[in-house]
């Protein structure tokens, strides 16, 4: 009779894919909330986005509250 | 390490702490923001750019309600973003962090990161309410603020690594970092903007802002530590024959 057994081990290796994915999330999120002045929407809407500042206006209050430079 | 579980834990704890941050801002920070934007409105009326009419206020109220919902949404996004950085550093440093449980380890790291990448940069470049910032200097202020955070964060890691290499005590790394960041603090240029808003408003805004950001870091440490303790993403089940 075959018996399958398993063991739980602790590994120190952190998968590089996880680090890369989280690093991208970090940079993208920080840019959206802290620094976008129309850049992201300009990819779709063109120069108009720099006038509308949709993301800037939407994240405006958190931008101030979290200490990012604004205006 | 279970990759998917690890990312899921990091993202969930980030969004949860971020939503707490955004919601707390609605209570503690929004009154100052409303007051500051009220001053901006008076400037608009005085310059003739806008007229003090009922139509203006209807439009303004609708706009501010939308912007306040954005506060909570942005809290979630920023929470995931900073949480991702926290997750990376926690995974890399978990074995060397003091504390017997994951919650204690996560709280120690949250405290270190709060101090080095938030509070010390905040002391140099404190948060300002609307009406203070000059649009002409926003790029310069952004570069100064981010540079200071990066110098402080990498400085802290650098001094820790150095003390490990030289096999000295952790206290040496702390003293080294303190001297380093003290020099950077003095050398870096000041925020170029003049503060014309009432001092009470600015001070109150800064205290409330620092309070809710600190709540975010505390929540992040507790939530990530608890989820890590419960799901143990560092443990892998492998066949054993």
CSV table of C-alpha atoms in Angstrom, one decimal:
chain,number,residue,atom,x,y,z
A,1,UNK,CA,0.0,0.0,0.0
A,2,UNK,CA,1.4,3.3,-1.0
A,3,UNK,CA,1.1,6.1,1.4
A,4,UNK,CA,1.5,9.7,0.5
A,5,UNK,CA,3.0,11.9,3.1
A,6,UNK,CA,3.7,15.6,3.1
A,7,UNK,CA,5.8,17.9,5.1
A,8,UNK,CA,5.4,21.6,5.8
A,9,UNK,CA,8.7,23.5,5.4
A,10,UNK,CA,9.7,27.0,5.8
A,11,UNK,CA,11.5,28.5,2.9
A,12,UNK,CA,13.3,31.8,2.8
A,13,UNK,CA,13.1,32.2,-1.0
A,14,UNK,CA,10.8,34.9,-2.1
A,15,UNK,CA,9.5,34.3,-5.7
A,16,UNK,CA,10.9,37.0,-8.0
A,17,UNK,CA,7.5,37.2,-9.8
A,18,UNK,CA,5.8,38.2,-6.6
A,19,UNK,CA,8.4,41.0,-5.9
A,20,UNK,CA,8.1,42.3,-9.5
A,21,UNK,CA,4.2,42.3,-9.4
A,22,UNK,CA,4.2,44.1,-6.0
A,23,UNK,CA,6.8,46.6,-7.1
A,24,UNK,CA,4.6,47.5,-10.2
A,25,UNK,CA,1.6,47.8,-7.9
A,26,UNK,CA,3.6,50.1,-5.6
A,27,UNK,CA,4.8,52.4,-8.4
A,28,UNK,CA,1.5,52.6,-10.3
A,29,UNK,CA,-0.6,53.2,-7.1
A,30,UNK,CA,1.8,55.9,-5.9
A,31,UNK,CA,1.7,57.7,-9.2
A,32,UNK,CA,-2.1,57.6,-9.4
A,33,UNK,CA,-2.7,59.0,-6.0
A,34,UNK,CA,0.4,61.2,-5.5
A,35,UNK,CA,1.5,62.6,-8.8
A,36,UNK,CA,-0.8,62.2,-11.9
A,37,UNK,CA,-1.5,65.5,-13.5
A,38,UNK,CA,-3.5,64.0,-16.4
A,39,UNK,CA,-0.8,61.7,-17.7
A,40,UNK,CA,-2.7,58.4,-17.5
A,41,UNK,CA,-5.9,59.6,-19.1
A,42,UNK,CA,-3.9,61.5,-21.8
A,43,UNK,CA,-3.0,58.1,-23.2
A,44,UNK,CA,-6.7,57.8,-24.2
A,45,UNK,CA,-8.1,61.3,-24.3
A,46,UNK,CA,-4.9,63.2,-25.5
A,47,UNK,CA,-4.1,66.7,-24.4
A,48,UNK,CA,-7.6,67.3,-23.0
A,49,UNK,CA,-6.7,65.1,-20.0
A,50,UNK,CA,-4.1,67.6,-18.9
A,51,UNK,CA,-6.9,70.2,-18.7
A,52,UNK,CA,-9.5,68.0,-17.1
A,53,UNK,CA,-7.2,66.6,-14.4
A,54,UNK,CA,-9.8,63.9,-13.6
A,55,UNK,CA,-7.5,61.7,-11.5
A,56,UNK,CA,-5.9,64.7,-9.8
A,57,UNK,CA,-9.3,66.0,-8.8
A,58,UNK,CA,-10.6,62.6,-7.7
A,59,UNK,CA,-7.6,61.8,-5.5
A,60,UNK,CA,-7.2,65.5,-4.5
A,61,UNK,CA,-8.2,65.2,-0.9
A,62,UNK,CA,-6.1,62.2,-0.2
A,63,UNK,CA,-3.2,63.8,-2.0
A,64,UNK,CA,-3.3,66.6,0.5
A,65,UNK,CA,-4.1,64.4,3.5
A,66,UNK,CA,-1.3,61.9,2.8
A,67,UNK,CA,1.3,64.7,2.5
A,68,UNK,CA,1.9,64.8,-1.2
A,69,UNK,CA,2.6,68.1,-2.8
A,70,UNK,CA,-0.4,69.5,-4.6
A,71,UNK,CA,-1.5,72.5,-6.7
B,1,UNK,CA,6.7,30.6,-0.4
B,2,UNK,CA,3.2,30.4,-1.8
B,3,UNK,CA,3.3,33.2,-4.4
B,4,UNK,CA,-0.4,33.7,-5.0
B,5,UNK,CA,-1.3,33.6,-1.3
B,6,UNK,CA,1.5,36.0,-0.5
B,7,UNK,CA,0.3,38.6,-3.0
B,8,UNK,CA,-3.3,38.1,-1.9
B,9,UNK,CA,-2.4,38.8,1.7
B,10,UNK,CA,-0.3,41.8,0.9
B,11,UNK,CA,-3.0,43.3,-1.4
B,12,UNK,CA,-5.9,42.6,1.1
B,13,UNK,CA,-4.1,44.1,4.0
B,14,UNK,CA,-3.1,47.1,2.0
B,15,UNK,CA,-6.7,47.8,0.7
B,16,UNK,CA,-8.2,47.2,4.2
B,17,UNK,CA,-5.7,49.6,5.9
B,18,UNK,CA,-6.1,52.1,3.1
B,19,UNK,CA,-9.9,52.1,3.4
B,20,UNK,CA,-9.6,52.7,7.1
B,21,UNK,CA,-7.2,55.6,6.3
B,22,UNK,CA,-9.6,57.1,3.8
B,23,UNK,CA,-12.6,56.8,6.1
B,24,UNK,CA,-10.7,58.3,9.0
B,25,UNK,CA,-9.7,61.2,6.8
B,26,UNK,CA,-13.4,61.9,6.2
B,27,UNK,CA,-13.8,62.4,9.9
B,28,UNK,CA,-10.5,64.0,10.9
B,29,UNK,CA,-9.0,65.8,7.9
B,30,UNK,CA,-12.0,66.8,5.7
B,31,UNK,CA,-13.1,69.7,8.1
B,32,UNK,CA,-9.7,71.3,7.5
B,33,UNK,CA,-9.9,70.7,3.8
B,34,UNK,CA,-13.4,72.2,3.6
B,35,UNK,CA,-12.2,75.3,5.5
B,36,UNK,CA,-9.1,75.7,3.3
B,37,UNK,CA,-11.2,75.3,0.1
B,38,UNK,CA,-13.6,77.9,1.6
B,39,UNK,CA,-10.7,80.3,1.6
B,40,UNK,CA,-9.9,79.5,-2.0
B,41,UNK,CA,-13.6,80.2,-2.9
B,42,UNK,CA,-13.4,83.6,-1.3
B,43,UNK,CA,-10.3,84.3,-3.4
B,44,UNK,CA,-12.3,83.3,-6.5
B,45,UNK,CA,-15.1,85.6,-5.6
B,46,UNK,CA,-12.7,88.5,-4.8
B,47,UNK,CA,-10.9,88.1,-8.1
B,48,UNK,CA,-14.2,87.9,-10.1
B,49,UNK,CA,-13.4,84.4,-11.4
B,50,UNK,CA,-16.6,83.0,-9.8
B,51,UNK,CA,-19.8,84.6,-8.6
B,52,UNK,CA,-21.2,84.0,-5.1
B,53,UNK,CA,-24.6,82.6,-6.4
B,54,UNK,CA,-26.8,79.7,-5.3
B,55,UNK,CA,-25.9,78.0,-8.6
B,56,UNK,CA,-22.2,78.1,-7.6
B,57,UNK,CA,-22.9,76.5,-4.3
B,58,UNK,CA,-25.1,73.7,-5.8
B,59,UNK,CA,-22.3,72.9,-8.2
B,60,UNK,CA,-19.6,73.2,-5.5
B,61,UNK,CA,-21.5,70.9,-3.1
B,62,UNK,CA,-21.9,68.2,-5.7
B,63,UNK,CA,-18.3,68.5,-6.7
B,64,UNK,CA,-17.1,68.2,-3.1
B,65,UNK,CA,-19.3,65.2,-2.4
B,66,UNK,CA,-17.7,63.5,-5.5
B,67,UNK,CA,-14.2,64.5,-4.3
B,68,UNK,CA,-14.9,63.1,-0.8
B,69,UNK,CA,-15.9,59.8,-2.3
B,70,UNK,CA,-12.5,60.0,-4.1
B,71,UNK,CA,-10.8,60.4,-0.7
B,72,UNK,CA,-11.9,56.8,0.3
B,73,UNK,CA,-11.2,55.4,-3.2
B,74,UNK,CA,-7.7,57.0,-3.2
B,75,UNK,CA,-7.2,55.6,0.3
B,76,UNK,CA,-7.8,52.1,-1.1
B,77,UNK,CA,-5.4,52.6,-4.0
B,78,UNK,CA,-2.7,54.3,-1.9
B,79,UNK,CA,-3.2,51.6,0.7
B,80,UNK,CA,-2.5,48.8,-1.8
B,81,UNK,CA,0.5,50.7,-3.2
B,82,UNK,CA,2.3,51.4,0.2
B,83,UNK,CA,1.1,48.0,1.4
B,84,UNK,CA,2.9,46.4,-1.6
B,85,UNK,CA,6.2,48.0,-0.6
B,86,UNK,CA,5.5,46.9,3.0
B,87,UNK,CA,4.8,43.3,1.9
B,88,UNK,CA,8.1,43.1,-0.1
B,89,UNK,CA,10.1,44.4,2.8
B,90,UNK,CA,8.3,42.2,5.3
B,91,UNK,CA,8.9,39.1,3.2
B,92,UNK,CA,12.6,39.9,2.8
B,93,UNK,CA,13.2,40.8,6.4
B,94,UNK,CA,10.8,38.6,8.4
B,95,UNK,CA,13.5,36.3,9.7
B,96,UNK,CA,15.6,39.1,11.1
B,97,UNK,CA,12.8,41.2,12.6
B,98,UNK,CA,12.5,41.0,16.4
B,99,UNK,CA,9.3,39.7,17.9
B,100,UNK,CA,8.0,36.1,18.4
B,101,UNK,CA,4.8,36.4,16.5
B,102,UNK,CA,4.1,37.7,12.9
B,103,UNK,CA,1.9,40.4,14.3
B,104,UNK,CA,4.8,41.7,16.5
B,105,UNK,CA,7.3,41.4,13.6
B,106,UNK,CA,4.9,43.3,11.2
B,107,UNK,CA,4.3,46.0,13.8
B,108,UNK,CA,8.0,46.5,14.4
B,109,UNK,CA,8.6,46.9,10.6
B,110,UNK,CA,5.5,49.1,10.3
B,111,UNK,CA,7.0,51.3,13.0
B,112,UNK,CA,10.4,51.5,11.3
B,113,UNK,CA,8.9,52.3,7.9
B,114,UNK,CA,6.5,54.8,9.4
B,115,UNK,CA,9.5,56.6,10.9
B,116,UNK,CA,11.9,56.5,8.0
B,117,UNK,CA,9.6,56.8,4.9
B,118,UNK,CA,6.8,58.8,6.5
B,119,UNK,CA,7.4,60.7,9.7
B,120,UNK,CA,11.0,62.0,9.2
B,121,UNK,CA,10.1,63.2,5.6
B,122,UNK,CA,6.9,64.7,7.0
B,123,UNK,CA,9.0,66.7,9.5
B,124,UNK,CA,11.1,68.1,6.7
B,125,UNK,CA,8.3,68.6,4.2
B,126,UNK,CA,5.0,68.7,6.2
B,127,UNK,CA,1.6,68.2,4.5
B,128,UNK,CA,-0.1,71.4,3.5
B,129,UNK,CA,-3.8,72.1,3.0
B,130,UNK,CA,-5.2,73.6,-0.2
B,131,UNK,CA,-4.5,77.3,-0.7
B,132,UNK,CA,-0.9,76.9,0.4
B,133,UNK,CA,0.7,75.2,-2.7
B,134,UNK,CA,2.0,77.3,-5.6
B,135,UNK,CA,1.2,75.5,-8.9
B,136,UNK,CA,4.5,76.7,-10.4
B,137,UNK,CA,6.6,74.8,-7.8
B,138,UNK,CA,4.6,71.5,-7.7
B,139,UNK,CA,7.1,69.5,-9.8
B,140,UNK,CA,10.1,70.7,-7.7
B,141,UNK,CA,8.2,70.0,-4.4
B,142,UNK,CA,7.3,66.5,-5.7
B,143,UNK,CA,11.0,65.8,-6.6
B,144,UNK,CA,12.2,67.1,-3.2
B,145,UNK,CA,9.7,65.0,-1.2
B,146,UNK,CA,10.2,61.8,-3.1
B,147,UNK,CA,14.0,62.2,-3.0
B,148,UNK,CA,14.0,62.7,0.7
B,149,UNK,CA,11.8,59.6,1.2
B,150,UNK,CA,14.0,57.5,-1.0
B,151,UNK,CA,17.3,58.8,0.6
B,152,UNK,CA,15.8,58.1,4.1
B,153,UNK,CA,14.5,54.6,3.2
B,154,UNK,CA,17.6,53.4,1.3
B,155,UNK,CA,19.7,55.0,4.0
B,156,UNK,CA,18.0,53.0,6.7
B,157,UNK,CA,18.4,49.7,4.7
B,158,UNK,CA,22.0,50.6,3.9
B,159,UNK,CA,23.1,51.2,7.5
B,160,UNK,CA,21.3,48.0,8.6
B,161,UNK,CA,23.2,46.0,5.9
B,162,UNK,CA,26.5,47.7,6.8
B,163,UNK,CA,26.1,46.8,10.5
B,164,UNK,CA,25.4,43.2,9.5
B,165,UNK,CA,28.5,43.0,7.3
B,166,UNK,CA,30.7,44.6,10.0
B,167,UNK,CA,29.0,42.4,12.6
B,168,UNK,CA,28.3,45.3,14.9
B,169,UNK,CA,25.3,45.9,17.1
B,170,UNK,CA,22.1,47.2,15.6
B,171,UNK,CA,22.5,50.3,17.8
B,172,UNK,CA,25.5,51.3,15.6
B,173,UNK,CA,23.2,51.1,12.5
B,174,UNK,CA,20.6,53.3,14.3
B,175,UNK,CA,23.2,55.9,15.3
B,176,UNK,CA,24.7,55.9,11.8
B,177,UNK,CA,21.3,56.4,10.2
B,178,UNK,CA,20.4,59.1,12.6
B,179,UNK,CA,23.6,61.1,11.9
B,180,UNK,CA,23.2,60.5,8.1
B,181,UNK,CA,19.5,61.6,8.0
B,182,UNK,CA,20.3,64.6,10.3
B,183,UNK,CA,22.8,65.9,7.7
B,184,UNK,CA,20.4,65.2,4.8
B,185,UNK,CA,17.7,67.0,6.7
B,186,UNK,CA,19.8,70.1,7.1
B,187,UNK,CA,21.3,70.1,3.6
B,188,UNK,CA,18.1,69.5,1.5
B,189,UNK,CA,16.4,72.7,0.4
B,190,UNK,CA,13.3,74.0,2.1
B,191,UNK,CA,9.8,73.9,0.6
B,192,UNK,CA,9.9,77.1,-1.5
B,193,UNK,CA,6.2,78.0,-1.0
B,194,UNK,CA,5.2,80.8,1.4
B,195,UNK,CA,2.4,79.9,3.8
B,196,UNK,CA,-0.3,82.5,3.6
B,197,UNK,CA,-3.2,80.5,5.1
B,198,UNK,CA,-4.1,80.9,8.8
B,199,UNK,CA,-1.5,79.2,11.1
B,200,UNK,CA,-4.2,77.4,13.1
B,201,UNK,CA,-5.7,75.9,10.0
B,202,UNK,CA,-2.4,74.7,8.7
B,203,UNK,CA,-1.3,73.3,12.1
B,204,UNK,CA,-4.6,71.5,12.7
B,205,UNK,CA,-4.5,70.1,9.2
B,206,UNK,CA,-1.0,68.8,9.7
B,207,UNK,CA,-1.7,67.1,13.1
B,208,UNK,CA,-4.9,65.4,11.7
B,209,UNK,CA,-3.1,64.3,8.5
B,210,UNK,CA,-0.2,62.8,10.5
B,211,UNK,CA,-2.6,61.1,12.9
B,212,UNK,CA,-4.6,59.3,10.1
B,213,UNK,CA,-1.4,58.3,8.2
B,214,UNK,CA,-0.1,56.9,11.4
B,215,UNK,CA,-3.4,55.0,11.9
B,216,UNK,CA,-2.8,53.6,8.4
B,217,UNK,CA,0.6,52.2,9.3
B,218,UNK,CA,-0.7,50.7,12.6
B,219,UNK,CA,-3.6,49.1,10.8
B,220,UNK,CA,-1.3,47.8,8.0
B,221,UNK,CA,1.0,46.1,10.6
B,222,UNK,CA,-1.8,44.5,12.5
B,223,UNK,CA,-3.8,43.3,9.5
B,224,UNK,CA,-0.8,42.0,7.5
B,225,UNK,CA,0.7,40.4,10.6
B,226,UNK,CA,-2.6,38.7,11.5
B,227,UNK,CA,-3.2,37.4,8.0
B,228,UNK,CA,0.4,36.2,7.7
B,229,UNK,CA,0.1,34.4,11.1
B,230,UNK,CA,-3.2,32.7,10.0
B,231,UNK,CA,-2.3,31.7,6.5
B,232,UNK,CA,1.5,31.2,6.8
B,233,UNK,CA,2.4,32.0,3.1
B,234,UNK,CA,6.1,31.3,3.8
B,235,UNK,CA,5.3,27.6,4.5
B,236,UNK,CA,5.2,25.3,1.5
B,237,UNK,CA,3.6,21.8,1.4
B,238,UNK,CA,5.9,19.5,-0.4
B,239,UNK,CA,5.6,15.8,-1.0
B,240,UNK,CA,7.7,13.7,1.4
B,241,UNK,CA,8.7,10.2,0.5
